[in-house]
Amino acid sequence: MDIARTPSTADGNPQLADAPPEPKEPAIIRREDYAPFAWLVPTTHLDFDLGLERTTVVATLQVERNPAADPSPTIRLNGDGLTLESLSVDGAEHAGWTMEGDDLLITLPGDAHQLQITTIIDPSANSALMGLFASNGMLCTQCEAEGFRRITFFPDRPDVLSSYTVRMEASKADFPILLANGNEVETGDAEGAEDGEERHYAVWQDPWLKPSYLFALVAGDLVARRDSFTTMNGREVDLAVWVRDGDLDRTEHAMESLKTSMKWDEETFGREYDLDIYNIVAVSDFNMGAMENKGLNVFNTKYVLADQDTATDGDFDAVEGVIAHEYFHNWSGNRITCRDWFQLSLKEGFTVLRDQLFSQDMQGEAVKRIEDVRILRGIQFPEDSGPLAHPIRPDSYREISNFYTSTVYNKGAEVIRMMRVMAGEAAFRAGCDLYFDRHDGEAASCEDFVKAMEDGTGLDLAQFRLWYRQAGTPKVEVSLEHEGDTATLKLTQTVPPTPGQPAKLPMPIPLKIALLDRETGQHSGEQLVMLDAPSKTLRFDGFAKAPVLSINRGFTAPVSIERTVPRDDLVFLAAHDDDSFARYEAMQELMVGVLLDAVNGTGDAQAGRQAVATALRAILTDEALDDSMRGELMLMPSQTYLMEQMLTAQPGAIHAEREALKAYLGRELAAELHALYERAEAVPFGMSQEARGARKVKTQVLIYAAASDPAKAAELAAQQYAAADNMTDRQGALMVLCGLEGPERDAALADFYERYRGNPLVIDKWFALQAGSLHPDVIAHVKALADHPDFTLRNPNRVRSLYMAFAASPHAFHSESGAGYSMIADLILALDPINPQTAARFVSPLGRWRRMEPGRAALMRAELERIAAADSLSRDTYEQVSRSLG
Ligand code: B3K
Ligand code: ZN
């Protein structure tokens, strides 16, 4: 019987059912509708007959009624684009099934059954890179969030935990390595194919229960860097980083990062690894950074491969951070997973915090904190103030892939970090221990986490739960007055309205503050102030002279501080604040104020520029500062951050004023910048903090020079490029050259391409540096690069390297003609049928239209409408475009 064409109704009467018409609007899934699944799936056996173009999957599921759920006569198995080849229930053909959309509904009479389901899939045709797909001749999977349903019919939801056994059979020559989750329990030769091809098989068993999104398999021609780790209780773990032949010598840093992460999680969170094997596989076609599948992480090559010649210091840090992140998920994500996808921040926010704390310990706390806040403010704050704003625990979605956002990840981490600040480190650890103990082996909720924190720390988090419910970045207005010997601090908060949340309640906001003596820069200790009402007034006695306020030290709360401070106070803080973050912040605030005055034509422009020059001079010449921190303090606020500070953004004016200030500073401080460059240039290559800092400031100096003296900058950058013995120097020089016109630019670009031809990750840099450059002809360059033989829409890294770099570069993307907008809209339309998840990521830059001056706003909106009018948009892109149009 060809059951693929003879579905029956759920009550068992075979009939030819008309497929329901595809709804125009994808359904909205709501958090409040959560109900446990009616069936348990204690065991899952998967049998794969693997081939690039044809893979047969036989899934055998034991299912039992879930006593904790409302009973149902049918079991819903999710599918996505699958064709059912055969179905049996308890070993016999079964007529009682029907299709509902892509899902398979089977009527089950008893309390426990065995289902066997066969599907056939074509991995080579899977350009969405979800489910089982082919990449460079290998096969691998990506199942989070809902990719497993593209492999077989299954209750593809995170609260259905099952014990998995996986048998893979494949050609020995094409797929010599066969990996899946857990431990390898059997291998051997399989019956050869008709054409004489030798075949083999492997069986893997995962002893831990897991949801389907953590399932993984990899088959391919791979080689491994091997090592081992002994856990705190003496378990020997075999570690392997699998890559394609030829990439092995770029895996040392990844392996070291893995071992360091394992040790750190034992020491810091008391978490031990729980399998005998930990495999990491690098693939070049991947939608995101990496995936924490149990015992078998799959990584984008970008976060595995690194060496001095091909990776920058930033790349090294990113590899370390992502390796740690995926490893930490083994507890915060795998041992305790999410009840439903609305709880995503339970695992992602917590794991981001864990990886941030790890990187702070590895790379230095001050600089890492500044970098993390820069990411938050550069990406999450705009998200929070735009049409895609949502709480860290969203209330509804159409496509969950759209909610792997900076809000869920980075703001989610900030929310847990606030609990840590309020509780103190020791109590926070007690709260984490309680959470891990209480919920180990479960699919938990954000509420479970907060409750464990409350019970473990003794904090009352009743009001704090608002951070999970309310979207939007709170604004805190700050004023400090001084009279007699009393300083009076007034704090007022407002939480802006966001889509679906017009009115907000006041949030508890923990702010670390210090009051600095304006002569000496000393203070008598930090204090933690809780702003938990609309406003609060605090008095501090014993100040004969007005102190200087240092607030939100260490960025204890993810809020916008709004205050009117005399410029001199900011110059003072930039030079003297003993909190590194606050010092950086003072410098940023100073530059933001001066630039916005310039754009708005307010204030004394010359006095403002001079104030910045005074502050920057002090930073350039401060011998007590290490260069890594100096590099941070030298950074000008990004155009995106500046636009975010304006009610109606004027990208053209912001870009012009930012360049003008840079040029002014470059001229005014030419001598100091030059001296700094010369000193840094003399530091030999190494991975020490000193050597890394030296590389960072060198490129910063080039950036200022490019604005003030382009000819000199081109010469210096060309020299740095030619002399470079590492990618940080080479990329820094090329980045600056890309923004300038002249023979040095062309020569360096040609050299870079030739030198790294055939190394996709470095060629990605070549695309990104041109697309994100300050050159006035960027749009033309991007158009030409899209026709380059190395460009393809099929590889997400390549797409991002060209178009994300461009869309994140406001002076080009917001070009007055609207050409940047139409370029991104064209990309979305072309990419959507190939890779909807990646296409949908490009919608948010266009979604900022409400914050733009009217001319650009209209052009952006028109492009969104053009996309919305297209036939058969994916659910991913449909959702983002419709929310953006509002
Ligand atoms: N958990 C994965 C993200 C999966 C994204 C699916 N669209 C990687 C991570 O956060 O570690
Ligand atoms: Zn994660």
PDB file of N, CA, C and O and ligand atoms in Angstrom, residues 130 142 144-145 288 290-292 325-326 329 347-348 401 404 409 837, ligand 1:
ATOM      1  N   MET A 130      18.731  23.148   8.192  1.00  0.00           N
ATOM      2  CA  MET A 130      18.017  22.666   9.389  1.00  0.00           C
ATOM      3  C   MET A 130      17.639  21.215   9.128  1.00  0.00           C
ATOM      4  O   MET A 130      17.201  20.887   8.029  1.00  0.00           O
ATOM      5  N   GLN A 142      21.342  19.853  12.271  1.00  0.00           N
ATOM      6  CA  GLN A 142      21.049  20.965  13.179  1.00  0.00           C
ATOM      7  C   GLN A 142      19.573  20.837  13.522  1.00  0.00           C
ATOM      8  O   GLN A 142      18.716  20.972  12.649  1.00  0.00           O
ATOM      9  N   GLU A 144      18.037  22.246  16.685  1.00  0.00           N
ATOM     10  CA  GLU A 144      17.402  23.318  17.456  1.00  0.00           C
ATOM     11  C   GLU A 144      16.995  24.434  16.493  1.00  0.00           C
ATOM     12  O   GLU A 144      17.803  24.839  15.657  1.00  0.00           O
ATOM     13  N   ALA A 145      15.818  24.969  16.632  1.00  0.00           N
ATOM     14  CA  ALA A 145      14.814  24.580  17.575  1.00  0.00           C
ATOM     15  C   ALA A 145      13.914  23.466  17.006  1.00  0.00           C
ATOM     16  O   ALA A 145      13.575  22.515  17.720  1.00  0.00           O
ATOM     17  N   MET A 288      24.455  29.352  12.439  1.00  0.00           N
ATOM     18  CA  MET A 288      24.850  30.193  13.581  1.00  0.00           C
ATOM     19  C   MET A 288      26.253  29.828  14.019  1.00  0.00           C
ATOM     20  O   MET A 288      27.025  29.276  13.246  1.00  0.00           O
ATOM     21  N   ALA A 290      27.371  27.814  16.778  1.00  0.00           N
ATOM     22  CA  ALA A 290      27.633  26.434  17.182  1.00  0.00           C
ATOM     23  C   ALA A 290      26.383  25.868  17.832  1.00  0.00           C
ATOM     24  O   ALA A 290      25.428  26.598  18.096  1.00  0.00           O
ATOM     25  N   MET A 291      26.423  24.559  18.100  1.00  0.00           N
ATOM     26  CA  MET A 291      25.250  23.900  18.683  1.00  0.00           C
ATOM     27  C   MET A 291      25.689  22.872  19.714  1.00  0.00           C
ATOM     28  O   MET A 291      26.556  22.052  19.459  1.00  0.00           O
ATOM     29  N   GLU A 292      25.017  22.918  20.854  1.00  0.00           N
ATOM     30  CA  GLU A 292      25.450  22.169  22.036  1.00  0.00           C
ATOM     31  C   GLU A 292      24.934  20.735  22.108  1.00  0.00           C
ATOM     32  O   GLU A 292      24.821  20.190  23.222  1.00  0.00           O
ATOM     33  N   HIS A 325      30.849  28.434  25.826  1.00  0.00           N
ATOM     34  CA  HIS A 325      29.381  28.545  25.844  1.00  0.00           C
ATOM     35  C   HIS A 325      28.735  27.178  25.587  1.00  0.00           C
ATOM     36  O   HIS A 325      27.860  26.735  26.338  1.00  0.00           O
ATOM     37  N   GLU A 326      29.172  26.518  24.528  1.00  0.00           N
ATOM     38  CA  GLU A 326      28.538  25.228  24.185  1.00  0.00           C
ATOM     39  C   GLU A 326      28.843  24.194  25.266  1.00  0.00           C
ATOM     40  O   GLU A 326      27.985  23.391  25.625  1.00  0.00           O
ATOM     41  N   HIS A 329      26.630  24.675  28.247  1.00  0.00           N
ATOM     42  CA  HIS A 329      25.252  24.221  28.008  1.00  0.00           C
ATOM     43  C   HIS A 329      25.029  22.789  28.514  1.00  0.00           C
ATOM     44  O   HIS A 329      23.891  22.386  28.740  1.00  0.00           O
ATOM     45  N   LYS A 347      18.065  28.787  29.329  1.00  0.00           N
ATOM     46  CA  LYS A 347      19.359  28.186  29.022  1.00  0.00           C
ATOM     47  C   LYS A 347      20.303  29.178  28.355  1.00  0.00           C
ATOM     48  O   LYS A 347      21.494  29.151  28.601  1.00  0.00           O
ATOM     49  N   GLU A 348      19.764  30.078  27.519  1.00  0.00           N
ATOM     50  CA  GLU A 348      20.673  30.955  26.769  1.00  0.00           C
ATOM     51  C   GLU A 348      21.180  32.130  27.608  1.00  0.00           C
ATOM     52  O   GLU A 348      22.369  32.429  27.605  1.00  0.00           O
ATOM     53  N   SER A 401      12.650  30.492  15.507  1.00  0.00           N
ATOM     54  CA  SER A 401      14.013  30.879  15.088  1.00  0.00           C
ATOM     55  C   SER A 401      14.225  32.387  15.165  1.00  0.00           C
ATOM     56  O   SER A 401      15.350  32.851  15.329  1.00  0.00           O
ATOM     57  N   TYR A 404      15.868  33.831  18.665  1.00  0.00           N
ATOM     58  CA  TYR A 404      17.258  33.647  19.116  1.00  0.00           C
ATOM     59  C   TYR A 404      17.926  35.010  18.986  1.00  0.00           C
ATOM     60  O   TYR A 404      18.694  35.270  18.079  1.00  0.00           O
ATOM     61  N   TYR A 409      19.372  36.355  24.612  1.00  0.00           N
ATOM     62  CA  TYR A 409      20.732  35.955  24.990  1.00  0.00           C
ATOM     63  C   TYR A 409      21.387  36.988  25.916  1.00  0.00           C
ATOM     64  O   TYR A 409      21.745  36.695  27.044  1.00  0.00           O
ATOM     65  N   GLN A 837      15.974  31.185   7.592  1.00  0.00           N
ATOM     66  CA  GLN A 837      16.450  31.634   8.897  1.00  0.00           C
ATOM     67  C   GLN A 837      17.466  32.775   8.751  1.00  0.00           C
ATOM     68  O   GLN A 837      17.401  33.768   9.465  1.00  0.00           O
TER      69      GLN A 837
HETATM   70  N1  B3K B   1      21.549  26.738  21.068  1.00  0.00           N
HETATM   71  C1  B3K B   1      22.165  27.085  19.815  1.00  0.00           C
HETATM   72  C2  B3K B   1      21.351  28.010  18.995  1.00  0.00           C
HETATM   73  C3  B3K B   1      20.420  27.342  18.091  1.00  0.00           C
HETATM   74  C4  B3K B   1      19.792  28.354  17.166  1.00  0.00           C
HETATM   75  C5  B3K B   1      18.685  27.769  16.387  1.00  0.00           C
HETATM   76  N2  B3K B   1      18.118  28.695  15.449  1.00  0.00           N
HETATM   77  C6  B3K B   1      23.508  27.694  20.004  1.00  0.00           C
HETATM   78  C7  B3K B   1      23.764  28.298  21.308  1.00  0.00           C
HETATM   79  O1  B3K B   1      23.131  29.224  21.748  1.00  0.00           O
HETATM   80  O2  B3K B   1      24.616  27.807  21.976  1.00  0.00           O
END
